[in-house]
Structure formats: C-alpha cells, structure tokens
C-alpha cells in the first residue's frame, strides 16, 4: 500500500506514515514512524490529505482535524460498513475498496474468514505488478483534488458537537444492537 500511495503522489508531495511499532519495524522505512496522539493530530492538521483505514479512531481524527481523507481498503470486517455509513451521510471525501483493484472481498462471513480473505488479497496485490499498478492508478484518481476543501468528516464534529463522544458511542452501540452483535457494555 505504501508503494502505491507514493506512486500516486504529485512530485511536490511527500508522505508521512503513522502506524504501530510492529508495522513500523517491519516496513523499516524512514517515512514510517510511531507518534503520540497529539503529534499525530498536528501532522494530520497540516496534511493536504490523509489516506487511512476507517477505524473509529481514524474517523474521529479526520473529523477533528478536518483533513480530507481517502478511506483505504478494509483491514477488517467492520470497516466496510463504517465507510458505507460515512458515504451515505455525506462524510466521505473518497474511498477505495479491494473490489476497485479487481479483488473483491465478502465482508459478511465470520471475522476469521474475512481476515483470511483480506490477507490473501493483500498478498495478491503485493505480489502482482499489474494489481499494484491498478492500485496506484486508483489512488491517483481518488486523491486528485483532495486538499482543496476541508474534509467532509469535519461535519461529524458539528453533528455530534459538545458531548459528541457520548453521542457517538451511543450511536455505535445502537448499530451493534441492531445487528444483534454481542457488545460488552462494561
């Protein structure tokens, strides 16, 4: 993914990757690091745009910083639904799914099956130059023009406003309850 993001960047842009220590160590790249949350928010608030997965923490960070965001292909089975909700309610600047590079993943089977499918697709895309080129091309198309206006996720802060964390948590719990997912409220 990092190579595809780099290939999609205009010549005058650089990339900063924030990730876990394990992934940073595995990538062993000078543009990849681990940052505390305050530093991460500072980096995001000065970025032209962000490319990240649609985990709830990332969604909140995109909302707080107002950075235009390309939501990357899912890394787990909950992220596709989160992107669909962002899109449906007008909070999505751009999104990319594995199907966009010719490798659709079914997200409804049990979590272990979805995780295996995503891992397989990541290996396939990483190992095939044609698929890597398609991924870079789609990233270029989707990020063209990002950064001209504030990110659409910013409107989430208006929607949830003061006390938004509580409202957001209640909304997430309601969504899980509607899907009959067991949730530990402890």
mmCIF file with all atom_site columns, C-alpha atoms in Angstrom:
data_model
loop_
_atom_site.group_PDB
_atom_site.id
_atom_site.type_symbol
_atom_site.label_atom_id
_atom_site.label_alt_id
_atom_site.label_comp_id
_atom_site.label_asym_id
_atom_site.label_entity_id
_atom_site.label_seq_id
_atom_site.pdbx_PDB_ins_code
_atom_site.Cartn_x
_atom_site.Cartn_y
_atom_site.Cartn_z
_atom_site.occupancy
_atom_site.B_iso_or_equiv
_atom_site.pdbx_formal_charge
_atom_site.auth_seq_id
_atom_site.auth_comp_id
_atom_site.auth_asym_id
_atom_site.auth_atom_id
_atom_site.pdbx_PDB_model_num
ATOM 1   C CA . UNK A 1 1   ? 0.000   0.000   0.000   1.00 0.00 ? 1   UNK A CA 1
ATOM 2   C CA . UNK A 1 2   ? 2.819   2.411   0.856   1.00 0.00 ? 2   UNK A CA 1
ATOM 3   C CA . UNK A 1 3   ? 4.389   1.996   -2.583  1.00 0.00 ? 3   UNK A CA 1
ATOM 4   C CA . UNK A 1 4   ? 1.001   2.614   -4.227  1.00 0.00 ? 4   UNK A CA 1
ATOM 5   C CA . UNK A 1 5   ? 0.409   5.756   -2.153  1.00 0.00 ? 5   UNK A CA 1
ATOM 6   C CA . UNK A 1 6   ? 3.880   7.020   -3.046  1.00 0.00 ? 6   UNK A CA 1
ATOM 7   C CA . UNK A 1 7   ? 3.264   6.299   -6.737  1.00 0.00 ? 7   UNK A CA 1
ATOM 8   C CA . UNK A 1 8   ? 0.017   8.274   -6.581  1.00 0.00 ? 8   UNK A CA 1
ATOM 9   C CA . UNK A 1 9   ? 1.574   11.408  -5.087  1.00 0.00 ? 9   UNK A CA 1
ATOM 10  C CA . UNK A 1 10  ? 2.321   14.509  -7.138  1.00 0.00 ? 10  UNK A CA 1
ATOM 11  C CA . UNK A 1 11  ? 6.053   15.222  -7.361  1.00 0.00 ? 11  UNK A CA 1
ATOM 12  C CA . UNK A 1 12  ? 5.833   18.104  -4.872  1.00 0.00 ? 12  UNK A CA 1
ATOM 13  C CA . UNK A 1 13  ? 4.234   15.995  -2.106  1.00 0.00 ? 13  UNK A CA 1
ATOM 14  C CA . UNK A 1 14  ? 5.810   13.694  0.436   1.00 0.00 ? 14  UNK A CA 1
ATOM 15  C CA . UNK A 1 15  ? 4.340   11.014  2.634   1.00 0.00 ? 15  UNK A CA 1
ATOM 16  C CA . UNK A 1 16  ? 4.418   10.517  6.384   1.00 0.00 ? 16  UNK A CA 1
ATOM 17  C CA . UNK A 1 17  ? 3.159   7.182   7.646   1.00 0.00 ? 17  UNK A CA 1
ATOM 18  C CA . UNK A 1 18  ? 1.992   6.796   11.218  1.00 0.00 ? 18  UNK A CA 1
ATOM 19  C CA . UNK A 1 19  ? 1.477   3.239   12.394  1.00 0.00 ? 19  UNK A CA 1
ATOM 20  C CA . UNK A 1 20  ? 2.128   0.780   15.186  1.00 0.00 ? 20  UNK A CA 1
ATOM 21  C CA . UNK A 1 21  ? 5.649   -0.058  16.345  1.00 0.00 ? 21  UNK A CA 1
ATOM 22  C CA . UNK A 1 22  ? 5.355   -3.561  14.905  1.00 0.00 ? 22  UNK A CA 1
ATOM 23  C CA . UNK A 1 23  ? 4.394   -2.377  11.424  1.00 0.00 ? 23  UNK A CA 1
ATOM 24  C CA . UNK A 1 24  ? 6.928   0.462   11.506  1.00 0.00 ? 24  UNK A CA 1
ATOM 25  C CA . UNK A 1 25  ? 9.685   -2.011  12.392  1.00 0.00 ? 25  UNK A CA 1
ATOM 26  C CA . UNK A 1 26  ? 8.527   -4.380  9.652   1.00 0.00 ? 26  UNK A CA 1
ATOM 27  C CA . UNK A 1 27  ? 8.499   -1.666  6.995   1.00 0.00 ? 27  UNK A CA 1
ATOM 28  C CA . UNK A 1 28  ? 11.865  -0.254  8.095   1.00 0.00 ? 28  UNK A CA 1
ATOM 29  C CA . UNK A 1 29  ? 11.300  2.942   6.104   1.00 0.00 ? 29  UNK A CA 1
ATOM 30  C CA . UNK A 1 30  ? 12.408  6.492   7.006   1.00 0.00 ? 30  UNK A CA 1
ATOM 31  C CA . UNK A 1 31  ? 8.918   7.860   6.215   1.00 0.00 ? 31  UNK A CA 1
ATOM 32  C CA . UNK A 1 32  ? 7.251   5.449   8.655   1.00 0.00 ? 32  UNK A CA 1
ATOM 33  C CA . UNK A 1 33  ? 7.012   6.163   12.357  1.00 0.00 ? 33  UNK A CA 1
ATOM 34  C CA . UNK A 1 34  ? 5.031   5.835   15.538  1.00 0.00 ? 34  UNK A CA 1
ATOM 35  C CA . UNK A 1 35  ? 3.704   9.060   17.041  1.00 0.00 ? 35  UNK A CA 1
ATOM 36  C CA . UNK A 1 36  ? 1.790   10.013  20.159  1.00 0.00 ? 36  UNK A CA 1
ATOM 37  C CA . UNK A 1 37  ? -1.781  11.114  19.519  1.00 0.00 ? 37  UNK A CA 1
ATOM 38  C CA . UNK A 1 38  ? -1.139  14.864  19.884  1.00 0.00 ? 38  UNK A CA 1
ATOM 39  C CA . UNK A 1 39  ? 1.710   14.735  17.359  1.00 0.00 ? 39  UNK A CA 1
ATOM 40  C CA . UNK A 1 40  ? -0.456  12.652  15.024  1.00 0.00 ? 40  UNK A CA 1
ATOM 41  C CA . UNK A 1 41  ? -3.219  15.267  15.148  1.00 0.00 ? 41  UNK A CA 1
ATOM 42  C CA . UNK A 1 42  ? -0.653  18.025  14.445  1.00 0.00 ? 42  UNK A CA 1
ATOM 43  C CA . UNK A 1 43  ? 0.657   16.098  11.426  1.00 0.00 ? 43  UNK A CA 1
ATOM 44  C CA . UNK A 1 44  ? -2.851  15.476  10.125  1.00 0.00 ? 44  UNK A CA 1
ATOM 45  C CA . UNK A 1 45  ? -3.917  19.085  10.540  1.00 0.00 ? 45  UNK A CA 1
ATOM 46  C CA . UNK A 1 46  ? -1.098  20.222  8.245   1.00 0.00 ? 46  UNK A CA 1
ATOM 47  C CA . UNK A 1 47  ? -1.529  17.457  5.647   1.00 0.00 ? 47  UNK A CA 1
ATOM 48  C CA . UNK A 1 48  ? -3.030  18.141  2.236   1.00 0.00 ? 48  UNK A CA 1
ATOM 49  C CA . UNK A 1 49  ? -4.989  14.908  2.690   1.00 0.00 ? 49  UNK A CA 1
ATOM 50  C CA . UNK A 1 50  ? -4.822  11.618  4.551   1.00 0.00 ? 50  UNK A CA 1
ATOM 51  C CA . UNK A 1 51  ? -5.057  8.017   3.413   1.00 0.00 ? 51  UNK A CA 1
ATOM 52  C CA . UNK A 1 52  ? -6.128  5.679   6.201   1.00 0.00 ? 52  UNK A CA 1
ATOM 53  C CA . UNK A 1 53  ? -8.374  2.815   7.158   1.00 0.00 ? 53  UNK A CA 1
ATOM 54  C CA . UNK A 1 54  ? -11.801 3.613   8.534   1.00 0.00 ? 54  UNK A CA 1
ATOM 55  C CA . UNK A 1 55  ? -11.340 2.595   12.142  1.00 0.00 ? 55  UNK A CA 1
ATOM 56  C CA . UNK A 1 56  ? -13.357 4.711   14.555  1.00 0.00 ? 56  UNK A CA 1
ATOM 57  C CA . UNK A 1 57  ? -10.240 6.417   15.953  1.00 0.00 ? 57  UNK A CA 1
ATOM 58  C CA . UNK A 1 58  ? -9.188  7.437   12.453  1.00 0.00 ? 58  UNK A CA 1
ATOM 59  C CA . UNK A 1 59  ? -12.702 8.672   11.671  1.00 0.00 ? 59  UNK A CA 1
ATOM 60  C CA . UNK A 1 60  ? -12.696 10.836  14.793  1.00 0.00 ? 60  UNK A CA 1
ATOM 61  C CA . UNK A 1 61  ? -9.212  12.143  13.971  1.00 0.00 ? 61  UNK A CA 1
ATOM 62  C CA . UNK A 1 62  ? -10.295 13.056  10.430  1.00 0.00 ? 62  UNK A CA 1
ATOM 63  C CA . UNK A 1 63  ? -13.300 14.881  11.893  1.00 0.00 ? 63  UNK A CA 1
ATOM 64  C CA . UNK A 1 64  ? -11.278 16.788  14.481  1.00 0.00 ? 64  UNK A CA 1
ATOM 65  C CA . UNK A 1 65  ? -8.524  17.863  12.076  1.00 0.00 ? 65  UNK A CA 1
ATOM 66  C CA . UNK A 1 66  ? -10.747 18.455  9.050   1.00 0.00 ? 66  UNK A CA 1
ATOM 67  C CA . UNK A 1 67  ? -8.218  16.728  6.808   1.00 0.00 ? 67  UNK A CA 1
ATOM 68  C CA . UNK A 1 68  ? -9.696  15.463  3.521   1.00 0.00 ? 68  UNK A CA 1
ATOM 69  C CA . UNK A 1 69  ? -9.466  11.694  3.684   1.00 0.00 ? 69  UNK A CA 1
ATOM 70  C CA . UNK A 1 70  ? -9.263  8.772   1.317   1.00 0.00 ? 70  UNK A CA 1
ATOM 71  C CA . UNK A 1 71  ? -10.519 5.738   3.204   1.00 0.00 ? 71  UNK A CA 1
ATOM 72  C CA . UNK A 1 72  ? -8.296  2.814   2.238   1.00 0.00 ? 72  UNK A CA 1
ATOM 73  C CA . UNK A 1 73  ? -9.491  -0.745  1.606   1.00 0.00 ? 73  UNK A CA 1
ATOM 74  C CA . UNK A 1 74  ? -10.746 -2.537  4.685   1.00 0.00 ? 74  UNK A CA 1
ATOM 75  C CA . UNK A 1 75  ? -8.330  -4.183  7.066   1.00 0.00 ? 75  UNK A CA 1
ATOM 76  C CA . UNK A 1 76  ? -11.152 -5.913  8.971   1.00 0.00 ? 76  UNK A CA 1
ATOM 77  C CA . UNK A 1 77  ? -14.824 -6.792  8.667   1.00 0.00 ? 77  UNK A CA 1
ATOM 78  C CA . UNK A 1 78  ? -16.256 -3.695  10.403  1.00 0.00 ? 78  UNK A CA 1
ATOM 79  C CA . UNK A 1 79  ? -14.560 -1.052  8.251   1.00 0.00 ? 79  UNK A CA 1
ATOM 80  C CA . UNK A 1 80  ? -16.670 -1.513  5.075   1.00 0.00 ? 80  UNK A CA 1
ATOM 81  C CA . UNK A 1 81  ? -19.858 -0.725  6.992   1.00 0.00 ? 81  UNK A CA 1
ATOM 82  C CA . UNK A 1 82  ? -18.209 2.322   8.559   1.00 0.00 ? 82  UNK A CA 1
ATOM 83  C CA . UNK A 1 83  ? -17.254 3.619   5.111   1.00 0.00 ? 83  UNK A CA 1
ATOM 84  C CA . UNK A 1 84  ? -20.775 2.953   3.818   1.00 0.00 ? 84  UNK A CA 1
ATOM 85  C CA . UNK A 1 85  ? -22.196 4.985   6.706   1.00 0.00 ? 85  UNK A CA 1
ATOM 86  C CA . UNK A 1 86  ? -19.736 7.829   6.075   1.00 0.00 ? 86  UNK A CA 1
ATOM 87  C CA . UNK A 1 87  ? -20.675 7.861   2.386   1.00 0.00 ? 87  UNK A CA 1
ATOM 88  C CA . UNK A 1 88  ? -24.420 7.577   2.997   1.00 0.00 ? 88  UNK A CA 1
ATOM 89  C CA . UNK A 1 89  ? -24.394 10.579  5.331   1.00 0.00 ? 89  UNK A CA 1
ATOM 90  C CA . UNK A 1 90  ? -22.060 12.796  3.265   1.00 0.00 ? 90  UNK A CA 1
ATOM 91  C CA . UNK A 1 91  ? -18.947 12.498  5.456   1.00 0.00 ? 91  UNK A CA 1
ATOM 92  C CA . UNK A 1 92  ? -16.739 10.732  2.888   1.00 0.00 ? 92  UNK A CA 1
ATOM 93  C CA . UNK A 1 93  ? -14.267 12.518  0.596   1.00 0.00 ? 93  UNK A CA 1
ATOM 94  C CA . UNK A 1 94  ? -13.118 9.377   -1.221  1.00 0.00 ? 94  UNK A CA 1
ATOM 95  C CA . UNK A 1 95  ? -12.904 5.642   -0.562  1.00 0.00 ? 95  UNK A CA 1
ATOM 96  C CA . UNK A 1 96  ? -11.248 2.629   -2.085  1.00 0.00 ? 96  UNK A CA 1
ATOM 97  C CA . UNK A 1 97  ? -12.266 -0.998  -1.723  1.00 0.00 ? 97  UNK A CA 1
ATOM 98  C CA . UNK A 1 98  ? -10.434 -4.163  -2.691  1.00 0.00 ? 98  UNK A CA 1
ATOM 99  C CA . UNK A 1 99  ? -13.025 -4.642  -5.445  1.00 0.00 ? 99  UNK A CA 1
ATOM 100 C CA . UNK A 1 100 ? -11.721 -1.417  -7.051  1.00 0.00 ? 100 UNK A CA 1
ATOM 101 C CA . UNK A 1 101 ? -8.475  -3.214  -7.834  1.00 0.00 ? 101 UNK A CA 1
ATOM 102 C CA . UNK A 1 102 ? -10.208 -6.362  -9.040  1.00 0.00 ? 102 UNK A CA 1
ATOM 103 C CA . UNK A 1 103 ? -10.098 -8.360  -5.819  1.00 0.00 ? 103 UNK A CA 1
ATOM 104 C CA . UNK A 1 104 ? -13.485 -8.141  -4.070  1.00 0.00 ? 104 UNK A CA 1
ATOM 105 C CA . UNK A 1 105 ? -13.775 -9.410  -0.511  1.00 0.00 ? 105 UNK A CA 1
ATOM 106 C CA . UNK A 1 106 ? -17.008 -10.633 1.051   1.00 0.00 ? 106 UNK A CA 1
ATOM 107 C CA . UNK A 1 107 ? -17.317 -8.929  4.429   1.00 0.00 ? 107 UNK A CA 1
ATOM 108 C CA . UNK A 1 108 ? -20.322 -10.851 5.820   1.00 0.00 ? 108 UNK A CA 1
ATOM 109 C CA . UNK A 1 109 ? -18.770 -14.227 6.718   1.00 0.00 ? 109 UNK A CA 1
ATOM 110 C CA . UNK A 1 110 ? -17.397 -14.732 10.228  1.00 0.00 ? 110 UNK A CA 1
ATOM 111 C CA . UNK A 1 111 ? -14.463 -12.488 11.177  1.00 0.00 ? 111 UNK A CA 1
ATOM 112 C CA . UNK A 1 112 ? -11.736 -15.151 10.782  1.00 0.00 ? 112 UNK A CA 1
ATOM 113 C CA . UNK A 1 113 ? -12.904 -15.894 7.226   1.00 0.00 ? 113 UNK A CA 1
ATOM 114 C CA . UNK A 1 114 ? -12.929 -12.189 6.331   1.00 0.00 ? 114 UNK A CA 1
ATOM 115 C CA . UNK A 1 115 ? -9.472  -11.711 7.872   1.00 0.00 ? 115 UNK A CA 1
ATOM 116 C CA . UNK A 1 116 ? -8.105  -14.600 5.817   1.00 0.00 ? 116 UNK A CA 1
ATOM 117 C CA . UNK A 1 117 ? -9.664  -13.192 2.643   1.00 0.00 ? 117 UNK A CA 1
ATOM 118 C CA . UNK A 1 118 ? -8.189  -9.735  3.268   1.00 0.00 ? 118 UNK A CA 1
ATOM 119 C CA . UNK A 1 119 ? -4.755  -11.258 3.960   1.00 0.00 ? 119 UNK A CA 1
ATOM 120 C CA . UNK A 1 120 ? -4.979  -13.248 0.722   1.00 0.00 ? 120 UNK A CA 1
ATOM 121 C CA . UNK A 1 121 ? -5.922  -10.140 -1.274  1.00 0.00 ? 121 UNK A CA 1
ATOM 122 C CA . UNK A 1 122 ? -3.103  -8.096  0.275   1.00 0.00 ? 122 UNK A CA 1
ATOM 123 C CA . UNK A 1 123 ? -0.610  -10.818 -0.724  1.00 0.00 ? 123 UNK A CA 1
ATOM 124 C CA . UNK A 1 124 ? -2.057  -10.995 -4.256  1.00 0.00 ? 124 UNK A CA 1
ATOM 125 C CA . UNK A 1 125 ? -1.971  -7.239  -4.773  1.00 0.00 ? 125 UNK A CA 1
ATOM 126 C CA . UNK A 1 126 ? 1.543   -7.021  -3.301  1.00 0.00 ? 126 UNK A CA 1
ATOM 127 C CA . UNK A 1 127 ? 2.802   -9.832  -5.485  1.00 0.00 ? 127 UNK A CA 1
ATOM 128 C CA . UNK A 1 128 ? 1.345   -8.848  -8.861  1.00 0.00 ? 128 UNK A CA 1
ATOM 129 C CA . UNK A 1 129 ? 2.804   -5.788  -10.622 1.00 0.00 ? 129 UNK A CA 1
ATOM 130 C CA . UNK A 1 130 ? -0.403  -5.334  -12.655 1.00 0.00 ? 130 UNK A CA 1
ATOM 131 C CA . UNK A 1 131 ? -2.527  -5.150  -9.496  1.00 0.00 ? 131 UNK A CA 1
ATOM 132 C CA . UNK A 1 132 ? -0.044  -2.811  -7.778  1.00 0.00 ? 132 UNK A CA 1
ATOM 133 C CA . UNK A 1 133 ? -0.211  -0.525  -10.813 1.00 0.00 ? 133 UNK A CA 1
ATOM 134 C CA . UNK A 1 134 ? -4.029  -0.627  -10.761 1.00 0.00 ? 134 UNK A CA 1
ATOM 135 C CA . UNK A 1 135 ? -3.993  0.247   -7.048  1.00 0.00 ? 135 UNK A CA 1
ATOM 136 C CA . UNK A 1 136 ? -1.637  3.199   -7.625  1.00 0.00 ? 136 UNK A CA 1
ATOM 137 C CA . UNK A 1 137 ? -3.767  4.393   -10.547 1.00 0.00 ? 137 UNK A CA 1
ATOM 138 C CA . UNK A 1 138 ? -6.984  4.279   -8.481  1.00 0.00 ? 138 UNK A CA 1
ATOM 139 C CA . UNK A 1 139 ? -5.257  6.113   -5.628  1.00 0.00 ? 139 UNK A CA 1
ATOM 140 C CA . UNK A 1 140 ? -4.145  8.813   -8.072  1.00 0.00 ? 140 UNK A CA 1
ATOM 141 C CA . UNK A 1 141 ? -7.676  9.186   -9.422  1.00 0.00 ? 141 UNK A CA 1
ATOM 142 C CA . UNK A 1 142 ? -9.260  9.315   -5.989  1.00 0.00 ? 142 UNK A CA 1
ATOM 143 C CA . UNK A 1 143 ? -6.801  11.763  -4.433  1.00 0.00 ? 143 UNK A CA 1
ATOM 144 C CA . UNK A 1 144 ? -6.820  14.164  -7.378  1.00 0.00 ? 144 UNK A CA 1
ATOM 145 C CA . UNK A 1 145 ? -8.370  17.321  -5.974  1.00 0.00 ? 145 UNK A CA 1
ATOM 146 C CA . UNK A 1 146 ? -8.303  16.233  -2.327  1.00 0.00 ? 146 UNK A CA 1
ATOM 147 C CA . UNK A 1 147 ? -6.989  19.011  -0.154  1.00 0.00 ? 147 UNK A CA 1
ATOM 148 C CA . UNK A 1 148 ? -8.777  21.809  -1.997  1.00 0.00 ? 148 UNK A CA 1
ATOM 149 C CA . UNK A 1 149 ? -11.511 21.997  0.642   1.00 0.00 ? 149 UNK A CA 1
ATOM 150 C CA . UNK A 1 150 ? -11.833 20.768  4.219   1.00 0.00 ? 150 UNK A CA 1
ATOM 151 C CA . UNK A 1 151 ? -12.573 17.111  4.708   1.00 0.00 ? 151 UNK A CA 1
ATOM 152 C CA . UNK A 1 152 ? -16.207 16.080  4.821   1.00 0.00 ? 152 UNK A CA 1
ATOM 153 C CA . UNK A 1 153 ? -15.704 14.143  8.055   1.00 0.00 ? 153 UNK A CA 1
ATOM 154 C CA . UNK A 1 154 ? -15.295 17.542  9.720   1.00 0.00 ? 154 UNK A CA 1
ATOM 155 C CA . UNK A 1 155 ? -19.086 17.825  9.700   1.00 0.00 ? 155 UNK A CA 1
ATOM 156 C CA . UNK A 1 156 ? -19.201 14.972  12.216  1.00 0.00 ? 156 UNK A CA 1
ATOM 157 C CA . UNK A 1 157 ? -18.000 17.433  14.861  1.00 0.00 ? 157 UNK A CA 1
ATOM 158 C CA . UNK A 1 158 ? -20.945 19.686  14.014  1.00 0.00 ? 158 UNK A CA 1
ATOM 159 C CA . UNK A 1 159 ? -23.354 16.750  14.185  1.00 0.00 ? 159 UNK A CA 1
ATOM 160 C CA . UNK A 1 160 ? -22.083 15.414  17.499  1.00 0.00 ? 160 UNK A CA 1
ATOM 161 C CA . UNK A 1 161 ? -20.858 18.755  18.939  1.00 0.00 ? 161 UNK A CA 1
ATOM 162 C CA . UNK A 1 162 ? -20.192 19.035  22.671  1.00 0.00 ? 162 UNK A CA 1
ATOM 163 C CA . UNK A 1 163 ? -20.558 15.673  24.338  1.00 0.00 ? 163 UNK A CA 1
ATOM 164 C CA . UNK A 1 164 ? -20.122 14.121  20.925  1.00 0.00 ? 164 UNK A CA 1
ATOM 165 C CA . UNK A 1 165 ? -18.097 11.220  22.254  1.00 0.00 ? 165 UNK A CA 1
ATOM 166 C CA . UNK A 1 166 ? -21.070 10.039  24.292  1.00 0.00 ? 166 UNK A CA 1
ATOM 167 C CA . UNK A 1 167 ? -23.482 10.519  21.370  1.00 0.00 ? 167 UNK A CA 1
ATOM 168 C CA . UNK A 1 168 ? -21.101 8.737   19.023  1.00 0.00 ? 168 UNK A CA 1
ATOM 169 C CA . UNK A 1 169 ? -20.663 5.834   21.436  1.00 0.00 ? 169 UNK A CA 1
ATOM 170 C CA . UNK A 1 170 ? -24.449 5.537   21.813  1.00 0.00 ? 170 UNK A CA 1
ATOM 171 C CA . UNK A 1 171 ? -24.846 5.544   18.027  1.00 0.00 ? 171 UNK A CA 1
ATOM 172 C CA . UNK A 1 172 ? -22.210 2.817   17.639  1.00 0.00 ? 172 UNK A CA 1
ATOM 173 C CA . UNK A 1 173 ? -23.818 0.707   20.366  1.00 0.00 ? 173 UNK A CA 1
ATOM 174 C CA . UNK A 1 174 ? -27.207 1.152   18.717  1.00 0.00 ? 174 UNK A CA 1
ATOM 175 C CA . UNK A 1 175 ? -25.784 -0.004  15.404  1.00 0.00 ? 175 UNK A CA 1
ATOM 176 C CA . UNK A 1 176 ? -24.287 -3.101  17.037  1.00 0.00 ? 176 UNK A CA 1
ATOM 177 C CA . UNK A 1 177 ? -27.547 -3.868  18.818  1.00 0.00 ? 177 UNK A CA 1
ATOM 178 C CA . UNK A 1 178 ? -29.466 -3.618  15.541  1.00 0.00 ? 178 UNK A CA 1
ATOM 179 C CA . UNK A 1 179 ? -27.069 -6.114  14.024  1.00 0.00 ? 179 UNK A CA 1
ATOM 180 C CA . UNK A 1 180 ? -27.576 -8.410  17.037  1.00 0.00 ? 180 UNK A CA 1
ATOM 181 C CA . UNK A 1 181 ? -23.873 -8.332  17.833  1.00 0.00 ? 181 UNK A CA 1
ATOM 182 C CA . UNK A 1 182 ? -22.944 -9.046  21.440  1.00 0.00 ? 182 UNK A CA 1
ATOM 183 C CA . UNK A 1 183 ? -21.416 -5.937  22.965  1.00 0.00 ? 183 UNK A CA 1
ATOM 184 C CA . UNK A 1 184 ? -19.784 -5.738  26.387  1.00 0.00 ? 184 UNK A CA 1
ATOM 185 C CA . UNK A 1 185 ? -21.047 -2.539  27.964  1.00 0.00 ? 185 UNK A CA 1
ATOM 186 C CA . UNK A 1 186 ? -18.736 -2.923  30.967  1.00 0.00 ? 186 UNK A CA 1
#
